[in-house]
Short mmCIF file of C-alpha atoms in Angstrom, two decimals:
data_model
loop_
_atom_site.label_atom_id
_atom_site.label_comp_id
_atom_site.label_asym_id
_atom_site.label_seq_id
_atom_site.Cartn_x
_atom_site.Cartn_y
_atom_site.Cartn_z
CA ILE W 1 126.19 74.81 79.85
CA LEU W 2 123.49 75.71 82.36
CA PHE W 3 124.38 75.97 86.01
CA THR W 4 121.75 76.00 88.74
CA MET W 5 122.25 76.73 92.39
CA ARG W 6 120.70 74.50 94.98
CA GLY W 7 118.33 76.27 97.34
CA THR W 8 117.57 79.03 94.86
CA GLN W 9 113.92 80.04 95.20
CA ALA W 10 111.59 82.12 93.08
CA PRO W 11 111.27 85.72 94.25
CA LEU W 12 108.72 86.29 96.98
CA PRO W 13 105.57 87.90 95.52
CA HIS W 14 104.21 91.10 97.02
CA TYR W 15 101.64 90.47 99.79
CA ALA W 16 98.50 92.43 100.67
CA LEU W 17 97.05 92.68 104.20
CA ASN W 18 93.29 92.65 104.81
CA ILE W 19 91.72 93.13 108.27
CA PRO W 20 88.05 94.10 107.82
CA SER W 21 86.16 96.14 110.42
CA ASP W 22 82.93 94.91 112.02
CA ASP W 23 80.85 97.20 109.82
CA ARG W 24 82.31 95.82 106.59
CA VAL W 25 81.33 92.86 104.48
CA LEU W 26 83.77 90.01 105.17
CA GLY W 27 86.53 90.09 102.60
CA SER W 28 86.37 93.79 101.78
CA ALA W 29 89.44 95.85 102.57
CA ALA W 30 89.46 99.08 104.53
CA PRO W 31 90.96 101.96 102.56
CA ALA W 32 94.71 102.39 103.07
CA GLY W 33 95.49 104.20 106.28
CA GLU W 34 92.04 103.62 107.77
CA LYS W 35 91.82 102.08 111.22
CA THR W 36 90.08 98.71 111.58
CA GLN W 37 87.49 98.89 114.38
CA LEU W 38 86.27 95.80 116.21
CA ALA W 39 84.09 95.16 119.26
CA GLU W 40 85.51 93.04 122.09
CA ASP W 41 82.98 90.29 121.31
CA SER W 42 83.61 90.22 117.56
CA ILE W 43 85.80 88.10 115.29
CA LEU W 44 89.24 89.26 114.14
CA SER W 45 89.82 88.19 110.55
CA ILE W 46 93.33 88.61 109.10
CA GLU W 47 94.36 87.65 105.60
CA LEU W 48 97.83 88.02 104.08
CA THR W 49 97.43 87.33 100.37
CA PRO W 50 100.21 87.10 97.75
CA HIS W 51 99.62 88.88 94.43
CA ASP W 52 101.07 85.85 92.61
CA PRO W 53 101.25 82.14 93.54
CA VAL W 54 103.98 81.35 96.05
CA VAL W 55 106.63 78.75 95.33
CA GLY W 56 108.56 77.37 98.30
CA GLU W 57 108.50 78.08 101.99
CA VAL W 58 107.24 81.41 103.33
CA LYS W 59 107.14 82.51 106.97
CA VAL W 60 105.25 85.23 108.82
CA ASP W 61 106.42 86.95 112.00
CA SER W 62 103.66 88.85 113.84
CA PHE W 63 103.94 91.79 116.22
CA VAL W 64 101.73 94.19 118.19
CA ARG W 65 102.79 97.83 118.52
CA GLN W 66 101.37 100.19 121.12
CA GLY W 67 103.07 103.57 121.21
CA PRO W 68 106.73 103.13 120.33
CA ASP W 69 106.97 99.54 121.63
CA LEU W 70 106.85 96.57 119.27
CA HIS W 71 106.24 93.15 120.86
CA PRO W 72 106.19 89.66 119.28
CA TRP W 73 102.69 88.23 118.90
CA GLN W 74 102.00 84.51 118.34
CA PRO W 75 98.63 84.06 116.60
CA GLN W 76 97.93 80.74 114.87
CA LEU W 77 98.02 81.79 111.22
CA ALA W 78 96.88 79.01 108.87
CA ARG W 79 98.65 78.76 105.48
CA THR W 80 96.95 77.62 102.28
CA LYS W 81 98.72 75.86 99.39
CA GLN W 82 98.64 79.16 97.49
CA GLY W 83 100.64 80.91 100.22
CA VAL W 84 97.74 82.80 101.82
CA PHE W 85 98.01 83.22 105.61
CA GLN W 86 94.73 83.49 107.52
CA LEU W 87 93.49 83.98 111.06
CA ARG W 88 89.88 84.00 112.17
CA ALA W 89 89.41 84.10 115.92
CA ALA W 90 87.32 85.73 118.63
CA VAL W 91 88.99 88.95 119.77
CA HIS W 92 88.59 88.04 123.46
CA GLU W 93 90.43 84.73 122.90
CA LEU W 94 93.57 86.33 121.45
CA PRO W 95 96.37 87.01 123.92
CA ASP W 96 97.88 90.51 123.91
CA LEU W 97 94.77 92.10 122.36
CA HIS W 98 92.50 94.21 124.55
CA ALA W 99 90.31 97.32 124.32
CA GLY W 100 92.22 100.26 122.91
CA SER W 101 94.24 101.27 119.86
CA PHE W 102 97.30 99.44 118.59
CA GLU W 103 98.94 98.33 115.38
CA LEU W 104 99.32 94.80 114.03
CA VAL W 105 102.61 94.35 112.17
CA PHE W 106 103.59 91.41 109.96
CA ALA W 107 106.92 90.52 108.34
CA VAL W 108 106.57 88.06 105.44
CA GLY W 109 109.63 86.37 104.02
CA ARG W 110 111.96 83.44 103.60
CA GLY W 111 115.09 82.17 105.24
CA SER W 112 116.72 82.79 108.57
CA ASN W 113 117.57 86.47 108.04
CA ARG W 114 114.45 87.62 109.91
CA PRO W 115 114.24 91.34 110.65
CA THR W 116 114.86 92.35 114.25
CA VAL W 117 112.41 94.40 116.32
CA THR W 118 114.78 97.38 115.92
CA GLN W 119 114.85 96.99 112.12
CA LEU W 120 111.05 96.68 111.97
CA THR W 121 110.56 99.73 114.20
CA GLU W 122 112.81 101.72 111.85
CA ALA W 123 110.94 100.42 108.77
CA LEU W 124 107.60 101.50 110.27
CA ARG W 125 108.87 105.10 110.40
CA ARG W 126 108.84 105.11 106.59
CA GLU W 127 105.59 105.27 104.65
CA PRO W 128 104.97 102.82 103.27
CA PRO W 129 107.21 100.47 105.26
CA THR W 130 109.82 98.86 103.09
CA VAL W 131 111.37 95.46 102.73
CA VAL W 132 113.79 94.57 105.56
CA ASN W 133 116.37 91.80 104.96
CA GLY W 134 114.23 90.62 102.05
CA TRP W 135 111.11 90.43 104.27
CA GLN W 136 108.05 92.53 103.38
CA VAL W 137 106.61 94.63 106.23
CA LEU W 138 102.80 95.05 106.43
CA HIS W 139 100.81 96.80 109.15
CA ARG W 140 97.32 98.00 110.06
CA ALA W 141 96.00 100.19 112.87
CA VAL W 142 93.32 98.41 114.90
CA GLU W 143 90.97 99.71 117.59
CA ILE W 144 89.06 97.36 119.86
CA VAL W 145 86.02 99.09 121.32
CA ALA W 146 84.83 98.08 124.80
CA HIS W 147 81.10 97.65 125.41
#
């Protein structure tokens, strides 16, 4: 006899984060740990890509961290059928982003057990950040250069 549980979903595949700098060919990743540099009048391109096809619902929570403070960020990430999340927008049109250095932080996961700001802050102290409440934590340092 085979029993199945309703609501059971396939495991969430590992995601990769790509935020290319201005001086890079679109779609190429900066080496791990390198800061993404953008001019104020350039385009911010973010791509969260699963290593395997995604089955079921996946959510992304976005944050900006400057210094020790982590704040929710609400960009309009588009999702493809394959589970890729993308953003392509002019830097000057994105709220909460301005000249200076900061970190973009993303939590990718399923369900209502979203990590709290406190849990994410703790996860970012580890290298690499781990999974929190079943949600994968991804981040990249970004510097917006004023003209």
